[in-house]
Amino acid sequence: MAIEITVPRLGWSMEEGVFSAWLKRDGEPVRMGEPLFAVESDKVTMDFESLDSGILHIPYDAPQPGDVVAPGQRLGYLLMEGEPAPEAMSIPAARAETVARPGKAPVTPRARRTAGELDVDTAALRGSGKGGRVREIDVREAFARKTEAPPPVESVPVSPLRRTIAARMMRSRENTAPVTLTRRVDATEIVRLRKQWKLRGETPPAYTDIVMKLAAVALQDHPLLAGRWEEDRIVLAQGIHVGIAVDTPHGLLVPVIRDVPALSLEQLAARSRQLIAAAQSRRITAADLEGAVFTITNLGAIGVEAFTPIIQFPETAVLGMGTIRWEVVAEGNGVLATREQMMLSLTFDHRVIDGAPAARFLRTLAALFGSPYAHCGR
Amino acid sequence: MTEQSCFLYRTMQLIRVCEEQLARCHARGLIHGACHTYVGEEAIATGVCWRLRPDDAVFSTHRGHGHALAKGMPPFALIAELFGREPGCSHGRGGSMHLFSPEIGMMGASGIVGPCILQAAGAAYSFQLFGGDRVAVAFFGDGAVNNGAFHEGLNMASIWKLPAVFVCENNQFATEVPFQYAAGNPDVASRAAAYGMPGIQVDGNDVLAVAEAAEEAIRRARSGGGPTLLECKTYRTRAHAEGMGDYTYRTREEVAAWRERCPIRRFRAGLITSGEATEAELDAIDAGIREEIRKAGEEAERAHWPRAEAAAAHVYAARSRAHAPEPVVDSSPRPPISLAAATLEALDYEMERNPRIFVLGEGIGARGGNFGTTAGLFAKYGAARLRDTPISERGFTGLACGAAMAGARPVVDFMFIDFLNDAFGEIVNQIAKMQYMSSGRLKMPVLLRGCIGIGHSAATHHSGSYHSIYSHIPGLRVVVPSTPYDAKGLFTHALRCDDPVLFLEPRELMSTKGAVPAEPYEIEFGKARVVREGRQATVAAIGPMVQRAAAAAEALAGEGVSVEVLDPRTVSPLDTPAILASLHKTGRLLIVDEAFGPCGIGAEIAAQAADAGFNDLDAPIRRLNGAFAPTPYSPTLEAAVTPPVDRIVAAIRALIEE
């Protein structure tokens, strides 16, 4: 019986990837555990090991390197010795159109000639012909834009990571109903918590680590905010894995700390330092970028008080941390006190949860700010 | 010795010695292709040619060395031709089977059995048309008498009393197939009765008997008494071709017995017995001939080779005169006339000024042609120039070939191109190649006309469009007009140019009317017409599709789509530069042709455009053809096999969206 080789899910949020290469040849024997093929997800290329043994059969209609593939899509078969290949599914009708990708679209001879004459780079053009074929009109229009445009603006090329970030942001915008709530919380106790570490001569945890720890506790009481909308149901998280938005020289990366409630604050801080360093140097693996159910983003260090963070789709909520500063607080009876205060900005997907329950999450979190020690022991 | 005896003896001996020399040369490798010798049959060519003049025409067979020499070709020209040298009688283009020397009336040997009979009838037709007393002779073997050309050729020669002599050299084998086996009536001479002409049988190895019978036949032909069939019984005593085995189909004893009946030895013995010549005199003649042939052979071996650059010369006639230009302004505006009337006007005008033009066809005489293509001309020019024919398409096409070789300008009116296919071999093997094979010494102004195209439930034998097939053949011009104006100019040019022309009129357009200047004018071949200018796509449409393509372009213009429509007008030569120029402008090319797609003119245009116009292409080249199926009768089926306007519109639209 032929064993199907299918595209595996690369991570929690992977919906499609790009098939990179076979690592075995058609007809070659494959042993279980040997690298079989590679697929590229948003950020990294991964080799996949064979789950079974057999002789690799690559059907004529199998995806080609560069093709976009979806999890579960058949790539090929493992056959037993002498076993006939299963009938191919269908004649590929429009191969040219499926492989048409930016920069790789076919260019008509006339368009190529015209591009040469007008010094237009066809690789940067979106073709208006069938399957994205670049035609003369596309070249002439590009030339017209080039010549009519006012003095050329300075531009920065878009890196693959930038492109990915852009796509993810648009996906979030297009697929969620975001609402942002802000709430002032008293940060005095968490400031004091850090000071205690310093007094002991230890490297204190980052505010982000402390807030993450507290947020993870609050999420256990408000599980919908860590759920995922799947049209007919809301899937609740099996573990509280929390992403931290990291500002790297290349752009935003969101490494994920797994099972935050199980980690002590010290363990959490160590783990976050390690992941942030890996993200800054771009040595982070795909596994460490996948699987978050909630994300924390901190702009407080740069002086921002409140903002509207964007949900890391398909998560449901993202918590933004503002700057901590002394403020005068009226304490009743006409007494004015100065307290260290912070604004929290929670953006959530209104499809999943309504405003009041989301606000109640913030209320829980605010309470935890007042007494963090129970959860932030060593 | 009398002049006759001297000619007969000397000619036979010349043929014999030359053939034996050629056989030796073949063995030495000096002859590159086939070599069919005439050994044993010398008396026939010699006896027949004795009373022929240089201006009489001889049409020969694949075994033609003897005919060439007897008609007066110098042995050197024959030997050099077989050696493949430039001074050979066909300048190295022909070899043993294609000996041409029209200046002495040697109108060509041929590798195809049969056509020489039709061509002799055609030359005879010309001679009769021109007046005078010239005679055309066809030599052919027993193999040819079971071929349709024999039947059709002798019948036409008989009904029109043509000055022709049909000489059957019955050597008893068609290659290796015995005539006794292959013939239901092995008495060839008796077959003459079937055609109403005299049939004479003589001993082909008796040169005096041949000469006497031929003289009588030639006299009859010259004096208007019509054709004669002369059967000369003989035997070839060498193999069919040099180097071939000879004893699978006949015995050594039989060949040896016939060698004993050698016509030369027999005639020599007679000369000595009668005291007309002595052994010594004849020996001296023999020695002289041997020396002559030896020298010719040596000279031929030294002769230079043809230049490779000349390999494709003489496919078409050289242009020798200026043509009548198209009128800039029509000097005499008049009501529009139909396409059929336009060609009739051209034909009438040319027939009046050129007495060498005559028309052949079924019903083109008093009836004036099925489509009125000759209406009124019979009364004006008479039966000899408007010749109703039997339904012998191959026959009268071959006859037209011979008539053109002898200087006439035949117009063959087929009504439908479907009928022309019965004459395929005569067109492709003979008419198309004759100028080339004769190295340009023969002109072939044959105009073959017939209707093409689907419509009116004509069904599959009256609706073909075979222009692509003929455009594949070098030597032919293939014209497909689509307007009365073009038809007149192209037809006039066809009647004035020296090349064979297929003039294929779209039947569905025969009665369409258009403005046509009254004065004569020519449209040169290979000049496309821009039917409509446009920017976004080029449509090259053939014949009946031109109007539909123009209608499609008009419909699209309403949507703001700008389409250029091109009518190549002739598919051979094809105006590739015009197509490329249009493609350069538009970037897109659709070819619309009602004919079958595979290997058609559309494929040729597409290939040329993809080659020379590659960098102009902004979309794939598309073709729209009729269905790859015979034409059905029922209107619903018929409509489904030809591209209608809406499909052309859709094809253009799809092309622009590519």
Short mmCIF file of C-alpha atoms in Angstrom, two decimals, chain B residues 113-291:
data_model
loop_
_atom_site.label_atom_id
_atom_site.label_comp_id
_atom_site.label_asym_id
_atom_site.label_seq_id
_atom_site.Cartn_x
_atom_site.Cartn_y
_atom_site.Cartn_z
CA VAL B 113 5.69 6.88 -66.46
CA GLY B 114 2.80 8.32 -68.48
CA PRO B 115 2.99 12.13 -68.46
CA CYS B 116 5.03 12.26 -71.69
CA ILE B 117 1.92 11.06 -73.55
CA LEU B 118 -0.11 13.97 -72.20
CA GLN B 119 2.69 16.45 -72.80
CA ALA B 120 3.07 15.34 -76.42
CA ALA B 121 -0.66 15.83 -76.84
CA GLY B 122 -0.25 19.30 -75.30
CA ALA B 123 2.62 20.27 -77.58
CA ALA B 124 0.55 19.00 -80.48
CA TYR B 125 -2.30 21.17 -79.25
CA SER B 126 -0.03 24.21 -79.31
CA PHE B 127 1.26 23.35 -82.77
CA GLN B 128 -2.30 23.05 -84.01
CA LEU B 129 -3.27 26.32 -82.33
CA PHE B 130 -0.30 28.20 -83.77
CA GLY B 131 -0.80 26.79 -87.29
CA GLY B 132 2.08 25.24 -89.25
CA ASP B 133 2.91 21.58 -89.50
CA ARG B 134 4.95 20.73 -86.48
CA VAL B 135 4.53 17.33 -84.90
CA ALA B 136 4.84 16.08 -81.34
CA VAL B 137 6.03 12.58 -80.56
CA ALA B 138 5.70 10.67 -77.31
CA PHE B 139 7.95 7.69 -76.71
CA PHE B 140 6.76 5.43 -73.95
CA GLY B 141 7.13 1.84 -72.87
CA ASP B 142 4.58 -0.92 -72.59
CA GLY B 143 4.29 0.00 -68.90
CA ALA B 144 2.69 3.32 -69.80
CA VAL B 145 -0.20 1.87 -71.79
CA ASN B 146 -1.83 0.57 -68.62
CA ASN B 147 -1.61 4.04 -67.08
CA GLY B 148 -4.50 6.53 -67.16
CA ALA B 149 -2.35 9.05 -69.01
CA PHE B 150 -2.39 6.76 -72.06
CA HIS B 151 -6.17 6.57 -72.05
CA GLU B 152 -6.78 10.25 -71.45
CA GLY B 153 -4.01 11.45 -73.73
CA LEU B 154 -4.90 9.31 -76.72
CA ASN B 155 -8.57 10.11 -76.35
CA MET B 156 -8.01 13.87 -76.33
CA ALA B 157 -5.52 13.66 -79.20
CA SER B 158 -8.09 11.77 -81.17
CA ILE B 159 -11.12 14.01 -80.53
CA TRP B 160 -9.12 17.12 -81.38
CA LYS B 161 -7.15 15.43 -84.23
CA LEU B 162 -3.87 16.57 -82.75
CA PRO B 163 -0.64 16.29 -84.76
CA ALA B 164 0.89 13.66 -82.51
CA VAL B 165 2.56 10.29 -82.87
CA PHE B 166 2.41 7.95 -79.91
CA VAL B 167 5.27 5.49 -80.08
CA CYS B 168 5.01 2.54 -77.76
CA GLU B 169 8.35 0.82 -77.29
CA ASN B 170 7.01 -2.53 -76.24
CA ASN B 171 10.09 -4.16 -74.74
CA GLN B 172 7.82 -6.57 -72.88
CA PHE B 173 8.69 -5.58 -69.36
CA ALA B 174 7.53 -2.69 -67.22
CA THR B 175 10.72 -2.61 -65.16
CA GLU B 176 10.55 -6.32 -64.25
CA VAL B 177 6.82 -6.96 -64.63
CA PRO B 178 6.03 -8.81 -67.88
CA PHE B 179 3.58 -7.01 -70.13
CA GLN B 180 1.89 -10.32 -70.94
CA TYR B 181 1.00 -10.52 -67.30
CA ALA B 182 0.11 -6.87 -66.79
CA ALA B 183 -2.12 -6.33 -69.85
CA GLY B 184 -5.67 -7.58 -70.34
CA ASN B 185 -5.15 -6.92 -74.03
CA PRO B 186 -1.44 -7.24 -74.75
CA ASP B 187 -1.95 -6.08 -78.34
CA VAL B 188 -1.14 -2.40 -77.89
CA ALA B 189 -1.77 -1.35 -81.47
CA SER B 190 -5.29 -2.74 -81.31
CA ARG B 191 -6.10 -0.39 -78.46
CA ALA B 192 -5.96 2.52 -80.90
CA ALA B 193 -9.41 1.44 -82.07
CA ALA B 194 -10.76 2.39 -78.65
CA TYR B 195 -9.80 5.99 -79.38
CA GLY B 196 -10.65 6.08 -83.02
CA MET B 197 -7.14 6.40 -84.37
CA PRO B 198 -4.90 4.18 -86.51
CA GLY B 199 -2.88 1.64 -84.58
CA ILE B 200 0.15 0.15 -86.30
CA GLN B 201 2.31 -2.65 -85.02
CA VAL B 202 5.86 -3.07 -86.34
CA ASP B 203 8.96 -5.08 -85.57
CA GLY B 204 10.81 -2.61 -83.41
CA ASN B 205 14.11 -4.25 -84.19
CA ASP B 206 13.68 -3.56 -87.90
CA VAL B 207 14.76 0.03 -88.37
CA LEU B 208 13.39 0.25 -91.90
CA ALA B 209 9.98 -0.99 -90.79
CA VAL B 210 9.94 1.54 -87.97
CA ALA B 211 11.07 4.36 -90.23
CA GLU B 212 8.45 3.53 -92.78
CA ALA B 213 5.58 3.34 -90.28
CA ALA B 214 6.76 6.48 -88.48
CA GLU B 215 7.11 8.39 -91.71
CA GLU B 216 3.50 7.58 -92.54
CA ALA B 217 2.32 8.59 -89.05
CA ILE B 218 4.30 11.84 -89.14
CA ARG B 219 2.94 12.66 -92.58
CA ARG B 220 -0.58 12.08 -91.33
CA ALA B 221 0.01 14.31 -88.32
CA ARG B 222 1.55 17.11 -90.38
CA SER B 223 -1.27 17.08 -92.83
CA GLY B 224 -4.01 17.40 -90.22
CA GLY B 225 -4.94 13.71 -90.28
CA GLY B 226 -4.59 13.36 -86.54
CA PRO B 227 -2.63 11.08 -84.28
CA THR B 228 -1.31 7.55 -84.72
CA LEU B 229 -0.46 4.87 -82.22
CA LEU B 230 2.67 3.02 -83.27
CA GLU B 231 3.57 -0.14 -81.37
CA CYS B 232 7.19 -1.23 -81.86
CA LYS B 233 7.87 -4.73 -80.53
CA THR B 234 11.37 -4.93 -79.11
CA TYR B 235 13.48 -6.08 -76.18
CA ARG B 236 16.05 -4.44 -73.96
CA THR B 237 19.08 -6.66 -73.73
CA ARG B 238 20.66 -4.98 -70.72
CA ALA B 239 19.21 -4.80 -67.21
CA HIS B 240 16.46 -2.25 -66.40
CA ALA B 241 19.14 -0.06 -64.87
CA GLU B 242 22.88 -0.51 -64.78
CA GLY B 243 23.97 -2.50 -61.76
CA MET B 244 20.64 -4.27 -61.33
CA GLY B 245 20.19 -8.04 -61.45
CA ASP B 246 18.49 -9.19 -64.59
CA TYR B 247 17.64 -12.88 -64.30
CA THR B 248 14.98 -13.02 -61.62
CA TYR B 249 12.22 -12.24 -64.10
CA ARG B 250 13.71 -13.49 -67.38
CA THR B 251 16.21 -16.11 -68.51
CA ARG B 252 19.72 -15.81 -69.87
CA GLU B 253 18.59 -17.85 -72.87
CA GLU B 254 15.80 -15.41 -73.68
CA VAL B 255 18.15 -12.41 -73.44
CA ALA B 256 20.79 -14.22 -75.54
CA ALA B 257 18.20 -15.05 -78.20
CA TRP B 258 17.15 -11.38 -78.45
CA ARG B 259 20.80 -10.28 -78.68
CA GLU B 260 20.93 -12.37 -81.81
CA ARG B 261 18.12 -10.20 -83.18
CA CYS B 262 20.25 -7.09 -82.79
CA PRO B 263 18.74 -4.31 -84.94
CA ILE B 264 22.15 -2.89 -85.90
CA ARG B 265 23.63 -6.21 -86.98
CA ARG B 266 20.46 -6.92 -88.95
CA PHE B 267 20.50 -3.56 -90.74
CA ARG B 268 24.26 -3.86 -91.41
CA ALA B 269 23.79 -7.29 -92.95
CA GLY B 270 21.08 -5.88 -95.16
CA LEU B 271 23.27 -3.03 -96.32
CA ILE B 272 26.05 -5.43 -97.26
CA THR B 273 23.74 -7.99 -98.85
CA SER B 274 22.10 -5.36 -100.99
CA GLY B 275 25.49 -3.99 -101.90
CA GLU B 276 24.65 -0.55 -100.54
CA ALA B 277 27.71 -0.54 -98.32
CA THR B 278 30.83 -2.56 -97.78
CA GLU B 279 32.15 -4.01 -94.55
CA ALA B 280 35.07 -1.62 -94.75
CA GLU B 281 32.86 1.44 -95.15
CA LEU B 282 30.74 0.43 -92.20
CA ASP B 283 33.81 -0.46 -90.12
CA ALA B 284 35.13 3.01 -90.82
CA ILE B 285 31.85 4.55 -89.61
CA ASP B 286 32.02 2.36 -86.48
CA ALA B 287 35.61 3.41 -85.81
CA GLY B 288 34.67 7.04 -86.23
CA ILE B 289 31.81 6.71 -83.78
CA ARG B 290 33.98 4.90 -81.24
CA GLU B 291 36.51 7.69 -81.47
#
